[in-house]
């Protein structure tokens, strides 16, 4: 009786992955729709509003100082160890490695470079925009503040906007941006929003950022994600150029590689090693037989020197130890005396 093996959960996962098509065409590339454009403009306005409120030393700056004097890391000291680990989800190095590993596997699985190229584009935009804003505004952090109530702008700092928060928004939000189904995109969007929110509040808890830094970091990361559809043509062009370069390299490598010698397929002739002789001692002309090329050549047979007789001319020899008595009247087959012998029972 034949029984089928029960598949484990891991077997079912890999079986489902094996059915995933190569270079899937059903995954749509996001475009700059009207809804996305409106959201981009609204986020940009929020970004500029936060900058203006900090530059003018408004109520937002006073609220930053109140949160700093509250010292959350002392009020809730019991969760300090957890926040120290959780804030790593916003560091650029570890998060970029984790997300790049996942997107690299997706790129290999789907035979496309779009996930990795999109991640690289997003990180490049993040470094340019956030880095320029940090260096341009030069705000000092809470631990290095000099004058109580001031905005601490233009003093050589680099914490406005929050890089941890912006990096968390972009790194985890890129997974939702590259999701293959609407349901997965919704779930991943919610997860990335909660993660980036927690990272921003963790920096405020530890006292490394003002609250306004976190607000501006959320806006900066969201602007990068919303601007990615404008970069999709460049991503597609880069993918095409990379694949064309790979094909040219393979073709050049194929031309320079030595070609193996062709194996002959037509039959070849080989001389027969045994040369029979006639009864007079003359050699029979050697014949050539057709030997297929795939047949393995046998070693030559070595015979004793001298004239050799054919099998019909040899004298029959009684085997040693045979119980049959010799018959002197027995003659070799094929001779005339054998034909003249009377038939038995005549």
JSON list of N, CA and C in Angstrom, two decimals, residues 222-292:
[
{"chain": "A", "resi": 222, "resn": "UNK", "atom": "N", "xyz": [8.63, 60.28, 5.38]},
{"chain": "A", "resi": 222, "resn": "UNK", "atom": "CA", "xyz": [7.43, 60.11, 4.56]},
{"chain": "A", "resi": 222, "resn": "UNK", "atom": "C", "xyz": [7.58, 60.80, 3.22]},
{"chain": "A", "resi": 223, "resn": "UNK", "atom": "N", "xyz": [8.25, 61.93, 3.18]},
{"chain": "A", "resi": 223, "resn": "UNK", "atom": "CA", "xyz": [8.48, 62.61, 1.90]},
{"chain": "A", "resi": 223, "resn": "UNK", "atom": "C", "xyz": [9.33, 61.75, 0.96]},
{"chain": "A", "resi": 224, "resn": "UNK", "atom": "N", "xyz": [10.31, 61.04, 1.50]},
{"chain": "A", "resi": 224, "resn": "UNK", "atom": "CA", "xyz": [11.14, 60.17, 0.66]},
{"chain": "A", "resi": 224, "resn": "UNK", "atom": "C", "xyz": [10.30, 59.04, 0.08]},
{"chain": "A", "resi": 225, "resn": "UNK", "atom": "N", "xyz": [9.46, 58.42, 0.89]},
{"chain": "A", "resi": 225, "resn": "UNK", "atom": "CA", "xyz": [8.61, 57.32, 0.40]},
{"chain": "A", "resi": 225, "resn": "UNK", "atom": "C", "xyz": [7.62, 57.81, -0.65]},
{"chain": "A", "resi": 226, "resn": "UNK", "atom": "N", "xyz": [7.04, 58.99, -0.42]},
{"chain": "A", "resi": 226, "resn": "UNK", "atom": "CA", "xyz": [6.06, 59.52, -1.38]},
{"chain": "A", "resi": 226, "resn": "UNK", "atom": "C", "xyz": [6.71, 59.96, -2.68]},
{"chain": "A", "resi": 227, "resn": "UNK", "atom": "N", "xyz": [7.99, 60.27, -2.66]},
{"chain": "A", "resi": 227, "resn": "UNK", "atom": "CA", "xyz": [8.68, 60.71, -3.88]},
{"chain": "A", "resi": 227, "resn": "UNK", "atom": "C", "xyz": [9.24, 59.55, -4.70]},
{"chain": "A", "resi": 228, "resn": "UNK", "atom": "N", "xyz": [9.19, 58.34, -4.18]},
{"chain": "A", "resi": 228, "resn": "UNK", "atom": "CA", "xyz": [9.78, 57.20, -4.91]},
{"chain": "A", "resi": 228, "resn": "UNK", "atom": "C", "xyz": [9.15, 56.94, -6.27]},
{"chain": "A", "resi": 229, "resn": "UNK", "atom": "N", "xyz": [7.83, 57.11, -6.48]},
{"chain": "A", "resi": 229, "resn": "UNK", "atom": "CA", "xyz": [7.30, 56.88, -7.84]},
{"chain": "A", "resi": 229, "resn": "UNK", "atom": "C", "xyz": [7.94, 57.75, -8.91]},
{"chain": "A", "resi": 230, "resn": "UNK", "atom": "N", "xyz": [8.42, 58.92, -8.55]},
{"chain": "A", "resi": 230, "resn": "UNK", "atom": "CA", "xyz": [9.12, 59.74, -9.53]},
{"chain": "A", "resi": 230, "resn": "UNK", "atom": "C", "xyz": [10.46, 59.13, -9.93]},
{"chain": "A", "resi": 231, "resn": "UNK", "atom": "N", "xyz": [10.98, 58.27, -9.10]},
{"chain": "A", "resi": 231, "resn": "UNK", "atom": "CA", "xyz": [12.28, 57.63, -9.38]},
{"chain": "A", "resi": 231, "resn": "UNK", "atom": "C", "xyz": [12.14, 56.28, -10.08]},
{"chain": "A", "resi": 232, "resn": "UNK", "atom": "N", "xyz": [10.93, 55.80, -10.28]},
{"chain": "A", "resi": 232, "resn": "UNK", "atom": "CA", "xyz": [10.74, 54.48, -10.88]},
{"chain": "A", "resi": 232, "resn": "UNK", "atom": "C", "xyz": [11.29, 54.39, -12.30]},
{"chain": "A", "resi": 233, "resn": "UNK", "atom": "N", "xyz": [11.14, 55.41, -13.16]},
{"chain": "A", "resi": 233, "resn": "UNK", "atom": "CA", "xyz": [11.77, 55.30, -14.50]},
{"chain": "A", "resi": 233, "resn": "UNK", "atom": "C", "xyz": [13.28, 55.16, -14.43]},
{"chain": "A", "resi": 234, "resn": "UNK", "atom": "N", "xyz": [13.93, 55.86, -13.49]},
{"chain": "A", "resi": 234, "resn": "UNK", "atom": "CA", "xyz": [15.37, 55.72, -13.35]},
{"chain": "A", "resi": 234, "resn": "UNK", "atom": "C", "xyz": [15.74, 54.33, -12.84]},
{"chain": "A", "resi": 235, "resn": "UNK", "atom": "N", "xyz": [14.92, 53.78, -11.95]},
{"chain": "A", "resi": 235, "resn": "UNK", "atom": "CA", "xyz": [15.18, 52.42, -11.45]},
{"chain": "A", "resi": 235, "resn": "UNK", "atom": "C", "xyz": [15.06, 51.41, -12.59]},
{"chain": "A", "resi": 236, "resn": "UNK", "atom": "N", "xyz": [14.02, 51.54, -13.42]},
{"chain": "A", "resi": 236, "resn": "UNK", "atom": "CA", "xyz": [13.86, 50.63, -14.56]},
{"chain": "A", "resi": 236, "resn": "UNK", "atom": "C", "xyz": [15.00, 50.77, -15.55]},
{"chain": "A", "resi": 237, "resn": "UNK", "atom": "N", "xyz": [15.46, 52.01, -15.80]},
{"chain": "A", "resi": 237, "resn": "UNK", "atom": "CA", "xyz": [16.57, 52.21, -16.72]},
{"chain": "A", "resi": 237, "resn": "UNK", "atom": "C", "xyz": [17.86, 51.60, -16.16]},
{"chain": "A", "resi": 238, "resn": "UNK", "atom": "N", "xyz": [18.09, 51.77, -14.86]},
{"chain": "A", "resi": 238, "resn": "UNK", "atom": "CA", "xyz": [19.29, 51.18, -14.25]},
{"chain": "A", "resi": 238, "resn": "UNK", "atom": "C", "xyz": [19.25, 49.66, -14.30]},
{"chain": "A", "resi": 239, "resn": "UNK", "atom": "N", "xyz": [18.08, 49.07, -14.09]},
{"chain": "A", "resi": 239, "resn": "UNK", "atom": "CA", "xyz": [17.97, 47.62, -14.17]},
{"chain": "A", "resi": 239, "resn": "UNK", "atom": "C", "xyz": [18.26, 47.12, -15.59]},
{"chain": "A", "resi": 240, "resn": "UNK", "atom": "N", "xyz": [17.73, 47.82, -16.59]},
{"chain": "A", "resi": 240, "resn": "UNK", "atom": "CA", "xyz": [17.98, 47.42, -17.98]},
{"chain": "A", "resi": 240, "resn": "UNK", "atom": "C", "xyz": [19.46, 47.53, -18.32]},
{"chain": "A", "resi": 241, "resn": "UNK", "atom": "N", "xyz": [20.12, 48.60, -17.88]},
{"chain": "A", "resi": 241, "resn": "UNK", "atom": "CA", "xyz": [21.54, 48.77, -18.16]},
{"chain": "A", "resi": 241, "resn": "UNK", "atom": "C", "xyz": [22.38, 47.68, -17.48]},
{"chain": "A", "resi": 242, "resn": "UNK", "atom": "N", "xyz": [22.02, 47.34, -16.26]},
{"chain": "A", "resi": 242, "resn": "UNK", "atom": "CA", "xyz": [22.79, 46.32, -15.54]},
{"chain": "A", "resi": 242, "resn": "UNK", "atom": "C", "xyz": [22.64, 44.96, -16.22]},
{"chain": "A", "resi": 243, "resn": "UNK", "atom": "N", "xyz": [21.42, 44.60, -16.61]},
{"chain": "A", "resi": 243, "resn": "UNK", "atom": "CA", "xyz": [21.22, 43.32, -17.29]},
{"chain": "A", "resi": 243, "resn": "UNK", "atom": "C", "xyz": [21.91, 43.30, -18.66]},
{"chain": "A", "resi": 244, "resn": "UNK", "atom": "N", "xyz": [21.89, 44.43, -19.37]},
{"chain": "A", "resi": 244, "resn": "UNK", "atom": "CA", "xyz": [22.60, 44.48, -20.66]},
{"chain": "A", "resi": 244, "resn": "UNK", "atom": "C", "xyz": [24.11, 44.34, -20.46]},
{"chain": "A", "resi": 245, "resn": "UNK", "atom": "N", "xyz": [24.63, 44.96, -19.43]},
{"chain": "A", "resi": 245, "resn": "UNK", "atom": "CA", "xyz": [26.06, 44.82, -19.13]},
{"chain": "A", "resi": 245, "resn": "UNK", "atom": "C", "xyz": [26.41, 43.38, -18.77]},
{"chain": "A", "resi": 246, "resn": "UNK", "atom": "N", "xyz": [25.53, 42.73, -18.03]},
{"chain": "A", "resi": 246, "resn": "UNK", "atom": "CA", "xyz": [25.77, 41.32, -17.69]},
{"chain": "A", "resi": 246, "resn": "UNK", "atom": "C", "xyz": [25.75, 40.46, -18.94]},
{"chain": "A", "resi": 247, "resn": "UNK", "atom": "N", "xyz": [24.80, 40.69, -19.85]},
{"chain": "A", "resi": 247, "resn": "UNK", "atom": "CA", "xyz": [24.74, 39.90, -21.07]},
{"chain": "A", "resi": 247, "resn": "UNK", "atom": "C", "xyz": [25.98, 40.10, -21.94]},
{"chain": "A", "resi": 248, "resn": "UNK", "atom": "N", "xyz": [26.46, 41.35, -22.05]},
{"chain": "A", "resi": 248, "resn": "UNK", "atom": "CA", "xyz": [27.68, 41.58, -22.83]},
{"chain": "A", "resi": 248, "resn": "UNK", "atom": "C", "xyz": [28.89, 40.90, -22.19]},
{"chain": "A", "resi": 249, "resn": "UNK", "atom": "N", "xyz": [28.96, 40.91, -20.89]},
{"chain": "A", "resi": 249, "resn": "UNK", "atom": "CA", "xyz": [30.07, 40.26, -20.20]},
{"chain": "A", "resi": 249, "resn": "UNK", "atom": "C", "xyz": [30.02, 38.74, -20.42]},
{"chain": "A", "resi": 250, "resn": "UNK", "atom": "N", "xyz": [28.83, 38.18, -20.38]},
{"chain": "A", "resi": 250, "resn": "UNK", "atom": "CA", "xyz": [28.71, 36.74, -20.64]},
{"chain": "A", "resi": 250, "resn": "UNK", "atom": "C", "xyz": [29.09, 36.40, -22.07]},
{"chain": "A", "resi": 251, "resn": "UNK", "atom": "N", "xyz": [28.66, 37.23, -23.03]},
{"chain": "A", "resi": 251, "resn": "UNK", "atom": "CA", "xyz": [29.01, 36.97, -24.43]},
{"chain": "A", "resi": 251, "resn": "UNK", "atom": "C", "xyz": [30.51, 37.10, -24.65]},
{"chain": "A", "resi": 252, "resn": "UNK", "atom": "N", "xyz": [31.15, 38.10, -24.06]},
{"chain": "A", "resi": 252, "resn": "UNK", "atom": "CA", "xyz": [32.59, 38.25, -24.20]},
{"chain": "A", "resi": 252, "resn": "UNK", "atom": "C", "xyz": [33.33, 37.08, -23.55]},
{"chain": "A", "resi": 253, "resn": "UNK", "atom": "N", "xyz": [32.83, 36.64, -22.43]},
{"chain": "A", "resi": 253, "resn": "UNK", "atom": "CA", "xyz": [33.46, 35.49, -21.76]},
{"chain": "A", "resi": 253, "resn": "UNK", "atom": "C", "xyz": [33.30, 34.22, -22.58]},
{"chain": "A", "resi": 254, "resn": "UNK", "atom": "N", "xyz": [32.15, 34.08, -23.26]},
{"chain": "A", "resi": 254, "resn": "UNK", "atom": "CA", "xyz": [31.94, 32.90, -24.09]},
{"chain": "A", "resi": 254, "resn": "UNK", "atom": "C", "xyz": [32.83, 32.87, -25.32]},
{"chain": "A", "resi": 255, "resn": "UNK", "atom": "N", "xyz": [33.14, 34.06, -25.88]},
{"chain": "A", "resi": 255, "resn": "UNK", "atom": "CA", "xyz": [34.01, 34.10, -27.06]},
{"chain": "A", "resi": 255, "resn": "UNK", "atom": "C", "xyz": [35.47, 33.80, -26.71]},
{"chain": "A", "resi": 256, "resn": "UNK", "atom": "N", "xyz": [35.89, 34.22, -25.54]},
{"chain": "A", "resi": 256, "resn": "UNK", "atom": "CA", "xyz": [37.29, 34.01, -25.17]},
{"chain": "A", "resi": 256, "resn": "UNK", "atom": "C", "xyz": [37.55, 32.64, -24.59]},
{"chain": "A", "resi": 257, "resn": "UNK", "atom": "N", "xyz": [36.51, 31.92, -24.18]},
{"chain": "A", "resi": 257, "resn": "UNK", "atom": "CA", "xyz": [36.72, 30.61, -23.59]},
{"chain": "A", "resi": 257, "resn": "UNK", "atom": "C", "xyz": [37.12, 29.62, -24.67]},
{"chain": "A", "resi": 258, "resn": "UNK", "atom": "N", "xyz": [38.09, 28.71, -24.43]},
{"chain": "A", "resi": 258, "resn": "UNK", "atom": "CA", "xyz": [38.49, 27.72, -25.43]},
{"chain": "A", "resi": 258, "resn": "UNK", "atom": "C", "xyz": [37.37, 26.73, -25.67]},
{"chain": "A", "resi": 259, "resn": "UNK", "atom": "N", "xyz": [37.16, 26.42, -26.98]},
{"chain": "A", "resi": 259, "resn": "UNK", "atom": "CA", "xyz": [36.11, 25.47, -27.34]},
{"chain": "A", "resi": 259, "resn": "UNK", "atom": "C", "xyz": [36.69, 24.07, -27.32]},
{"chain": "A", "resi": 260, "resn": "UNK", "atom": "N", "xyz": [35.98, 23.12, -26.75]},
{"chain": "A", "resi": 260, "resn": "UNK", "atom": "CA", "xyz": [36.48, 21.74, -26.73]},
{"chain": "A", "resi": 260, "resn": "UNK", "atom": "C", "xyz": [36.50, 21.12, -28.11]},
{"chain": "A", "resi": 261, "resn": "UNK", "atom": "N", "xyz": [37.40, 20.15, -28.32]},
{"chain": "A", "resi": 261, "resn": "UNK", "atom": "CA", "xyz": [37.52, 19.47, -29.61]},
{"chain": "A", "resi": 261, "resn": "UNK", "atom": "C", "xyz": [36.27, 18.66, -29.89]},
{"chain": "A", "resi": 262, "resn": "UNK", "atom": "N", "xyz": [35.75, 18.73, -31.13]},
{"chain": "A", "resi": 262, "resn": "UNK", "atom": "CA", "xyz": [34.51, 17.99, -31.42]},
{"chain": "A", "resi": 262, "resn": "UNK", "atom": "C", "xyz": [34.77, 16.49, -31.43]},
{"chain": "A", "resi": 263, "resn": "UNK", "atom": "N", "xyz": [33.79, 15.75, -30.96]},
{"chain": "A", "resi": 263, "resn": "UNK", "atom": "CA", "xyz": [33.87, 14.29, -30.94]},
{"chain": "A", "resi": 263, "resn": "UNK", "atom": "C", "xyz": [33.38, 13.77, -32.27]},
{"chain": "A", "resi": 264, "resn": "UNK", "atom": "N", "xyz": [34.16, 12.93, -33.00]},
{"chain": "A", "resi": 264, "resn": "UNK", "atom": "CA", "xyz": [33.71, 12.42, -34.31]},
{"chain": "A", "resi": 264, "resn": "UNK", "atom": "C", "xyz": [32.50, 11.52, -34.14]},
{"chain": "A", "resi": 265, "resn": "UNK", "atom": "N", "xyz": [31.52, 11.76, -34.99]},
{"chain": "A", "resi": 265, "resn": "UNK", "atom": "CA", "xyz": [30.30, 10.95, -34.96]},
{"chain": "A", "resi": 265, "resn": "UNK", "atom": "C", "xyz": [30.21, 9.98, -36.12]},
{"chain": "A", "resi": 266, "resn": "UNK", "atom": "N", "xyz": [30.99, 10.19, -37.20]},
{"chain": "A", "resi": 266, "resn": "UNK", "atom": "CA", "xyz": [30.95, 9.27, -38.33]},
{"chain": "A", "resi": 266, "resn": "UNK", "atom": "C", "xyz": [31.77, 8.03, -38.03]},
{"chain": "A", "resi": 267, "resn": "UNK", "atom": "N", "xyz": [31.37, 6.86, -38.57]},
{"chain": "A", "resi": 267, "resn": "UNK", "atom": "CA", "xyz": [32.13, 5.64, -38.30]},
{"chain": "A", "resi": 267, "resn": "UNK", "atom": "C", "xyz": [33.51, 5.70, -38.94]},
{"chain": "A", "resi": 268, "resn": "UNK", "atom": "N", "xyz": [34.49, 5.10, -38.29]},
{"chain": "A", "resi": 268, "resn": "UNK", "atom": "CA", "xyz": [35.84, 5.01, -38.80]},
{"chain": "A", "resi": 268, "resn": "UNK", "atom": "C", "xyz": [36.19, 3.56, -39.01]},
{"chain": "A", "resi": 269, "resn": "UNK", "atom": "N", "xyz": [37.19, 3.30, -39.85]},
{"chain": "A", "resi": 269, "resn": "UNK", "atom": "CA", "xyz": [37.61, 1.94, -40.15]},
{"chain": "A", "resi": 269, "resn": "UNK", "atom": "C", "xyz": [38.85, 1.60, -39.38]},
{"chain": "A", "resi": 270, "resn": "UNK", "atom": "N", "xyz": [38.92, 0.40, -38.93]},
{"chain": "A", "resi": 270, "resn": "UNK", "atom": "CA", "xyz": [40.08, -0.08, -38.18]},
{"chain": "A", "resi": 270, "resn": "UNK", "atom": "C", "xyz": [40.50, -1.42, -38.75]},
{"chain": "A", "resi": 271, "resn": "UNK", "atom": "N", "xyz": [41.78, -1.71, -38.93]},
{"chain": "A", "resi": 271, "resn": "UNK", "atom": "CA", "xyz": [42.22, -3.00, -39.51]},
{"chain": "A", "resi": 271, "resn": "UNK", "atom": "C", "xyz": [41.97, -4.14, -38.54]},
{"chain": "A", "resi": 272, "resn": "UNK", "atom": "N", "xyz": [41.68, -5.30, -39.12]},
{"chain": "A", "resi": 272, "resn": "UNK", "atom": "CA", "xyz": [41.51, -6.51, -38.33]},
{"chain": "A", "resi": 272, "resn": "UNK", "atom": "C", "xyz": [42.88, -7.00, -37.91]},
{"chain": "A", "resi": 273, "resn": "UNK", "atom": "N", "xyz": [43.04, -7.32, -36.66]},
{"chain": "A", "resi": 273, "resn": "UNK", "atom": "CA", "xyz": [44.35, -7.70, -36.14]},
{"chain": "A", "resi": 273, "resn": "UNK", "atom": "C", "xyz": [44.72, -9.13, -36.50]},
{"chain": "A", "resi": 274, "resn": "UNK", "atom": "N", "xyz": [43.74, -10.03, -36.65]},
{"chain": "A", "resi": 274, "resn": "UNK", "atom": "CA", "xyz": [44.02, -11.43, -36.96]},
{"chain": "A", "resi": 274, "resn": "UNK", "atom": "C", "xyz": [44.03, -11.62, -38.48]},
{"chain": "A", "resi": 275, "resn": "UNK", "atom": "N", "xyz": [45.07, -12.24, -38.98]},
{"chain": "A", "resi": 275, "resn": "UNK", "atom": "CA", "xyz": [45.18, -12.51, -40.42]},
{"chain": "A", "resi": 275, "resn": "UNK", "atom": "C", "xyz": [45.15, -14.01, -40.63]},
{"chain": "A", "resi": 276, "resn": "UNK", "atom": "N", "xyz": [44.03, -14.58, -41.06]},
{"chain": "A", "resi": 276, "resn": "UNK", "atom": "CA", "xyz": [43.98, -16.03, -41.30]},
{"chain": "A", "resi": 276, "resn": "UNK", "atom": "C", "xyz": [44.81, -16.41, -42.51]},
{"chain": "A", "resi": 277, "resn": "UNK", "atom": "N", "xyz": [45.23, -17.66, -42.53]},
{"chain": "A", "resi": 277, "resn": "UNK", "atom": "CA", "xyz": [46.03, -18.22, -43.64]},
{"chain": "A", "resi": 277, "resn": "UNK", "atom": "C", "xyz": [45.28, -19.39, -44.26]},
{"chain": "A", "resi": 278, "resn": "UNK", "atom": "N", "xyz": [45.57, -19.65, -45.51]},
{"chain": "A", "resi": 278, "resn": "UNK", "atom": "CA", "xyz": [44.99, -20.82, -46.21]},
{"chain": "A", "resi": 278, "resn": "UNK", "atom": "C", "xyz": [45.80, -22.05, -45.89]},
{"chain": "A", "resi": 279, "resn": "UNK", "atom": "N", "xyz": [45.35, -23.20, -46.42]},
{"chain": "A", "resi": 279, "resn": "UNK", "atom": "CA", "xyz": [46.08, -24.45, -46.19]},
{"chain": "A", "resi": 279, "resn": "UNK", "atom": "C", "xyz": [47.46, -24.44, -46.82]},
{"chain": "A", "resi": 280, "resn": "UNK", "atom": "N", "xyz": [47.65, -23.66, -47.88]},
{"chain": "A", "resi": 280, "resn": "UNK", "atom": "CA", "xyz": [48.97, -23.60, -48.52]},
{"chain": "A", "resi": 280, "resn": "UNK", "atom": "C", "xyz": [49.92, -22.64, -47.82]},
{"chain": "A", "resi": 281, "resn": "UNK", "atom": "N", "xyz": [49.43, -21.97, -46.83]},
{"chain": "A", "resi": 281, "resn": "UNK", "atom": "CA", "xyz": [50.29, -21.05, -46.09]},
{"chain": "A", "resi": 281, "resn": "UNK", "atom": "C", "xyz": [50.22, -19.62, -46.53]},
{"chain": "A", "resi": 282, "resn": "UNK", "atom": "N", "xyz": [49.45, -19.35, -47.62]},
{"chain": "A", "resi": 282, "resn": "UNK", "atom": "CA", "xyz": [49.33, -17.97, -48.09]},
{"chain": "A", "resi": 282, "resn": "UNK", "atom": "C", "xyz": [48.39, -17.19, -47.18]},
{"chain": "A", "resi": 283, "resn": "UNK", "atom": "N", "xyz": [48.72, -15.94, -46.96]},
{"chain": "A", "resi": 283, "resn": "UNK", "atom": "CA", "xyz": [47.88, -15.11, -46.11]},
{"chain": "A", "resi": 283, "resn": "UNK", "atom": "C", "xyz": [46.67, -14.64, -46.90]},
{"chain": "A", "resi": 284, "resn": "UNK", "atom": "N", "xyz": [45.55, -14.67, -46.20]},
{"chain": "A", "resi": 284, "resn": "UNK", "atom": "CA", "xyz": [44.34, -14.14, -46.80]},
{"chain": "A", "resi": 284, "resn": "UNK", "atom": "C", "xyz": [44.41, -12.62, -46.73]},
{"chain": "A", "resi": 285, "resn": "UNK", "atom": "N", "xyz": [44.07, -11.87, -47.78]},
{"chain": "A", "resi": 285, "resn": "UNK", "atom": "CA", "xyz": [44.15, -10.40, -47.72]},
{"chain": "A", "resi": 285, "resn": "UNK", "atom": "C", "xyz": [43.34, -9.87, -46.54]},
{"chain": "A", "resi": 286, "resn": "UNK", "atom": "N", "xyz": [43.97, -8.96, -45.83]},
{"chain": "A", "resi": 286, "resn": "UNK", "atom": "CA", "xyz": [43.33, -8.41, -44.63]},
{"chain": "A", "resi": 286, "resn": "UNK", "atom": "C", "xyz": [42.11, -7.58, -45.02]},
{"chain": "A", "resi": 287, "resn": "UNK", "atom": "N", "xyz": [41.03, -7.82, -44.33]},
{"chain": "A", "resi": 287, "resn": "UNK", "atom": "CA", "xyz": [39.79, -7.09, -44.57]},
{"chain": "A", "resi": 287, "resn": "UNK", "atom": "C", "xyz": [39.62, -6.01, -43.50]},
{"chain": "A", "resi": 288, "resn": "UNK", "atom": "N", "xyz": [38.89, -5.01, -43.84]},
{"chain": "A", "resi": 288, "resn": "UNK", "atom": "CA", "xyz": [38.61, -3.93, -42.90]},
{"chain": "A", "resi": 288, "resn": "UNK", "atom": "C", "xyz": [37.14, -3.99, -42.52]},
{"chain": "A", "resi": 289, "resn": "UNK", "atom": "N", "xyz": [36.94, -3.89, -41.25]},
{"chain": "A", "resi": 289, "resn": "UNK", "atom": "CA", "xyz": [35.57, -3.89, -40.77]},
{"chain": "A", "resi": 289, "resn": "UNK", "atom": "C", "xyz": [35.25, -2.49, -40.23]},
{"chain": "A", "resi": 290, "resn": "UNK", "atom": "N", "xyz": [34.00, -2.17, -40.32]},
{"chain": "A", "resi": 290, "resn": "UNK", "atom": "CA", "xyz": [33.53, -0.87, -39.84]},
{"chain": "A", "resi": 290, "resn": "UNK", "atom": "C", "xyz": [33.32, -0.93, -38.34]},
{"chain": "A", "resi": 291, "resn": "UNK", "atom": "N", "xyz": [34.04, -0.08, -37.62]},
{"chain": "A", "resi": 291, "resn": "UNK", "atom": "CA", "xyz": [33.97, -0.07, -36.15]},
{"chain": "A", "resi": 291, "resn": "UNK", "atom": "C", "xyz": [33.39, 1.27, -35.73]},
{"chain": "A", "resi": 292, "resn": "UNK", "atom": "N", "xyz": [32.31, 1.27, -34.97]},
{"chain": "A", "resi": 292, "resn": "UNK", "atom": "CA", "xyz": [31.77, 2.55, -34.49]},
{"chain": "A", "resi": 292, "resn": "UNK", "atom": "C", "xyz": [32.79, 3.27, -33.62]}
]
